[in-house]
Amino acid sequence: MTDTVHVALYDTFVDWEIGYAIDHINNPEWQKTPGRYAVATVGATTAPVTSTGGLRMLPDTTLDDLDPRGSAMLILAGNNIWNTDTFTPFAEKAGEFLRAGVPVAAICGATGGLALAGLLDEHAHTSNAAEFLDGVGYAGGSRYRDEPAVTDRDLITASGIAPVHFAREIFRRLDLYEPDVLDAWFALYGLRDPAGFYALANR
C-alpha cells in the first residue's frame, strides 16, 4: 500500500526549496520500504499554477477534497503570497492536518503564513530569521530556534536557504531511510562529502 505525501501548489511557489524532498520521496533507491510513498499535488482549485522558476503545473486534487486521514504529510513551499488571503486556505488546511496528528512541513515564506495562522505559537520552529516572523506579530517568538530546520512533534519548519536540511527532517519524520543511510545522504547532499556517495553506492 502506498501512502501519499501531498505538496501544496500555488502561484509563486518556490520549486527548488522542495526539490530534494520530493525527488527522493519518489525515488525508491536506498529506501527502507521502496515504493511506500508517492507524491501528489494539491491546489486551491485544479487550475494551473506557476512557480517562481516558471514551471506551470496542474494540481492533482483540491484542498476541499483533501482529508488529512488520507495523507502522510503536507509540504508547503515558500512563496510570495504567504501574507495574503490567497494563502489562507493552505494555512487552514495545515492546521487541520496538525489537529489530526498528520505532519506538516513548511519552508521559507510558508512559515510566515503558518505564523499568521497561529500555528507556530505552540511549537518550536524556525524560519528565514527571527525578525521575519516577529514582523507578523505572532505569539510564538519565544519558541523560535536559530537553526536551518526544526522538527517539533508533527511540525517541520525550515529556512528558505536550507532545502537539504528541510528534506532531511522530512525523510526522518517519514522514516524513509535507515539512520545510517540518512546520515550518508546528508553527508553527500548537505555537506558535499564524497564519503556519503560511496556509502550509498556500496549499499
Coordinates of C-alpha atoms in Angstrom, one line a residue:
M1 CA 0.0 0.0 0.0
T2 CA 1.3 3.4 -1.0
D3 CA 1.0 6.4 1.3
T4 CA 0.6 9.9 -0.3
V5 CA 2.7 12.9 0.5
H6 CA 0.8 16.0 -0.6
V7 CA 2.7 19.0 -1.9
A8 CA 0.8 22.3 -1.9
L9 CA 0.8 24.2 -5.2
Y10 CA 0.0 27.9 -5.5
D11 CA 1.3 30.7 -7.8
T12 CA 4.8 31.8 -6.9
F13 CA 5.7 28.5 -5.0
V14 CA 9.4 28.2 -4.8
D15 CA 10.1 25.0 -6.7
W16 CA 13.8 24.5 -5.7
E17 CA 13.0 24.6 -2.0
I18 CA 11.1 21.3 -2.2
G19 CA 13.1 19.6 -5.0
Y20 CA 15.4 17.5 -2.8
A21 CA 12.4 16.3 -0.7
I22 CA 10.0 15.3 -3.4
D23 CA 12.7 13.8 -5.7
H24 CA 13.9 11.4 -3.1
I25 CA 10.5 10.6 -1.7
N26 CA 9.6 9.4 -5.3
N27 CA 12.9 7.6 -5.8
P28 CA 12.9 4.1 -4.2
E29 CA 16.7 3.8 -4.2
W30 CA 18.1 3.4 -0.6
Q31 CA 14.6 3.5 0.9
K32 CA 13.7 1.2 3.8
T33 CA 10.4 0.3 2.1
P34 CA 10.7 1.1 -1.6
G35 CA 7.5 2.5 -3.0
R36 CA 5.9 3.2 0.3
Y37 CA 5.3 6.8 -0.6
A38 CA 4.2 8.7 -3.6
V39 CA 3.9 12.5 -4.2
A40 CA 0.7 14.2 -5.2
T41 CA -0.1 17.8 -5.5
V42 CA -2.9 19.9 -4.1
G43 CA -4.2 23.3 -5.0
A44 CA -7.0 25.6 -4.1
T45 CA -8.5 24.5 -7.4
T46 CA -7.3 22.3 -10.2
A47 CA -6.4 25.4 -12.3
P48 CA -2.7 25.7 -13.4
V49 CA -0.3 27.4 -11.1
T50 CA 3.2 28.8 -11.9
S51 CA 6.2 28.5 -9.7
T52 CA 8.9 31.3 -9.3
G53 CA 11.0 29.3 -11.7
G54 CA 8.3 29.4 -14.4
L55 CA 7.1 25.8 -14.1
R56 CA 3.4 25.6 -14.9
M57 CA 1.7 22.8 -13.0
L58 CA -1.7 21.3 -12.6
P59 CA -2.7 20.2 -9.1
D60 CA -3.9 16.6 -8.7
T61 CA -6.6 17.5 -6.2
T62 CA -8.0 20.4 -4.3
L63 CA -7.9 21.5 -0.7
D64 CA -11.6 20.8 -0.3
D65 CA -11.1 17.2 -1.4
L66 CA -8.0 16.6 0.8
D67 CA -8.6 14.7 4.0
P68 CA -5.6 14.5 6.3
R69 CA -6.5 10.9 7.1
G70 CA -5.7 10.0 3.6
S71 CA -2.3 11.7 3.6
A72 CA 1.1 11.0 5.1
M73 CA 2.3 14.7 5.1
L74 CA 1.5 18.1 3.7
I75 CA 4.5 20.1 2.3
L76 CA 4.3 23.8 1.9
A77 CA 7.0 25.6 -0.2
G78 CA 8.0 29.2 0.2
N79 CA 6.0 31.7 -1.9
N80 CA 5.2 35.4 -2.4
I81 CA 1.6 35.1 -1.2
W82 CA 2.1 33.9 2.3
N83 CA 0.7 37.1 3.9
T84 CA -2.4 37.3 1.6
D85 CA -5.8 35.8 1.6
T86 CA -4.7 33.5 -1.2
F87 CA -2.5 31.6 1.1
T88 CA -5.0 31.5 4.0
P89 CA -6.8 28.3 2.8
F90 CA -3.5 26.5 2.7
A91 CA -2.6 27.6 6.3
E92 CA -6.1 26.5 7.4
K93 CA -5.5 23.1 5.8
A94 CA -2.2 22.8 7.6
G95 CA -4.0 23.5 10.9
E96 CA -6.4 20.7 10.0
F97 CA -3.5 18.3 9.4
L98 CA -1.9 19.2 12.7
R99 CA -5.1 18.7 14.6
A100 CA -5.5 15.3 13.0
G101 CA -1.9 14.3 14.0
V102 CA -0.6 14.3 10.4
P103 CA 2.7 16.1 9.9
V104 CA 3.1 19.4 8.1
A105 CA 6.4 20.7 6.6
A106 CA 6.8 24.4 5.8
I107 CA 9.8 26.3 4.5
C108 CA 10.6 30.0 3.9
G109 CA 7.6 32.2 3.4
A110 CA 5.2 29.3 4.2
T111 CA 6.4 29.6 7.8
G112 CA 5.2 33.2 7.8
G113 CA 1.8 32.1 6.7
L114 CA 1.6 29.5 9.4
A115 CA 2.7 32.1 12.0
L116 CA -0.1 34.4 10.9
A117 CA -2.5 31.5 11.4
G118 CA -1.2 30.9 14.9
L119 CA 0.2 27.5 14.1
L120 CA 3.8 28.3 15.3
D121 CA 2.7 29.6 18.7
E122 CA 2.9 26.2 20.5
H123 CA 5.7 24.6 18.5
A124 CA 9.4 25.0 18.5
H125 CA 10.2 26.3 15.0
T126 CA 12.5 28.2 12.7
S127 CA 12.2 30.4 9.6
N128 CA 14.3 32.7 7.4
A129 CA 15.1 34.8 10.5
A130 CA 13.5 35.7 13.9
E131 CA 12.9 39.2 12.6
F132 CA 10.9 37.9 9.7
L133 CA 8.4 36.2 12.0
D134 CA 8.4 39.0 14.5
G135 CA 7.2 41.3 11.8
V136 CA 3.9 39.3 11.5
G137 CA 3.0 39.9 15.2
Y138 CA 2.7 36.3 16.2
A139 CA 2.8 35.0 19.8
G140 CA 5.4 32.3 19.3
G141 CA 8.7 34.3 19.4
S142 CA 9.9 32.5 22.5
R143 CA 9.8 29.2 20.6
Y144 CA 11.9 30.4 17.7
R145 CA 15.1 28.4 17.1
D146 CA 18.0 29.8 15.1
E147 CA 18.6 26.6 13.2
P148 CA 18.4 25.6 9.5
A149 CA 15.4 23.2 10.2
V150 CA 13.4 22.3 13.3
T151 CA 11.0 19.4 13.9
D152 CA 8.6 19.6 16.9
R153 CA 6.1 16.9 17.0
D154 CA 4.2 17.0 13.8
L155 CA 5.5 20.3 12.5
I156 CA 8.7 20.8 10.4
T157 CA 9.9 24.3 9.6
A158 CA 13.0 25.4 7.7
S159 CA 14.8 28.5 6.5
G160 CA 14.5 29.1 2.8
I161 CA 18.2 28.6 2.3
A162 CA 18.2 25.2 3.9
P163 CA 16.4 22.9 1.4
V164 CA 18.7 19.9 2.2
H165 CA 18.1 20.2 6.0
F166 CA 14.4 20.5 5.2
A167 CA 14.4 17.3 3.2
R168 CA 16.4 15.5 5.9
E169 CA 13.8 16.4 8.5
I170 CA 11.0 15.2 6.1
F171 CA 12.8 11.9 5.5
R172 CA 13.3 11.4 9.2
R173 CA 9.7 12.1 10.0
L174 CA 8.5 9.7 7.2
D175 CA 11.0 7.1 8.3
L176 CA 12.1 6.9 4.7
Y177 CA 15.7 5.7 5.3
E178 CA 17.6 3.7 7.8
P179 CA 19.6 6.1 10.1
D180 CA 23.0 5.3 8.5
V181 CA 21.5 5.9 5.0
L182 CA 20.1 9.2 6.1
D183 CA 23.4 10.2 7.5
A184 CA 25.2 9.3 4.3
W185 CA 22.5 11.1 2.2
F186 CA 23.0 14.3 4.2
A187 CA 26.8 13.9 4.1
L188 CA 26.6 13.9 0.3
Y189 CA 23.9 16.4 -0.4
G190 CA 24.3 18.7 2.7
L191 CA 28.0 18.6 3.3
R192 CA 29.2 17.7 -0.2
D193 CA 31.3 14.9 1.4
P194 CA 32.3 12.2 -1.2
A195 CA 32.2 9.7 1.6
G196 CA 28.4 10.0 1.6
F197 CA 28.3 9.0 -2.1
Y198 CA 30.5 5.9 -1.5
A199 CA 28.5 4.9 1.5
L200 CA 25.3 5.0 -0.6
A201 CA 26.8 3.4 -3.7
N202 CA 28.1 0.4 -1.6
R203 CA 24.7 -0.5 -0.2

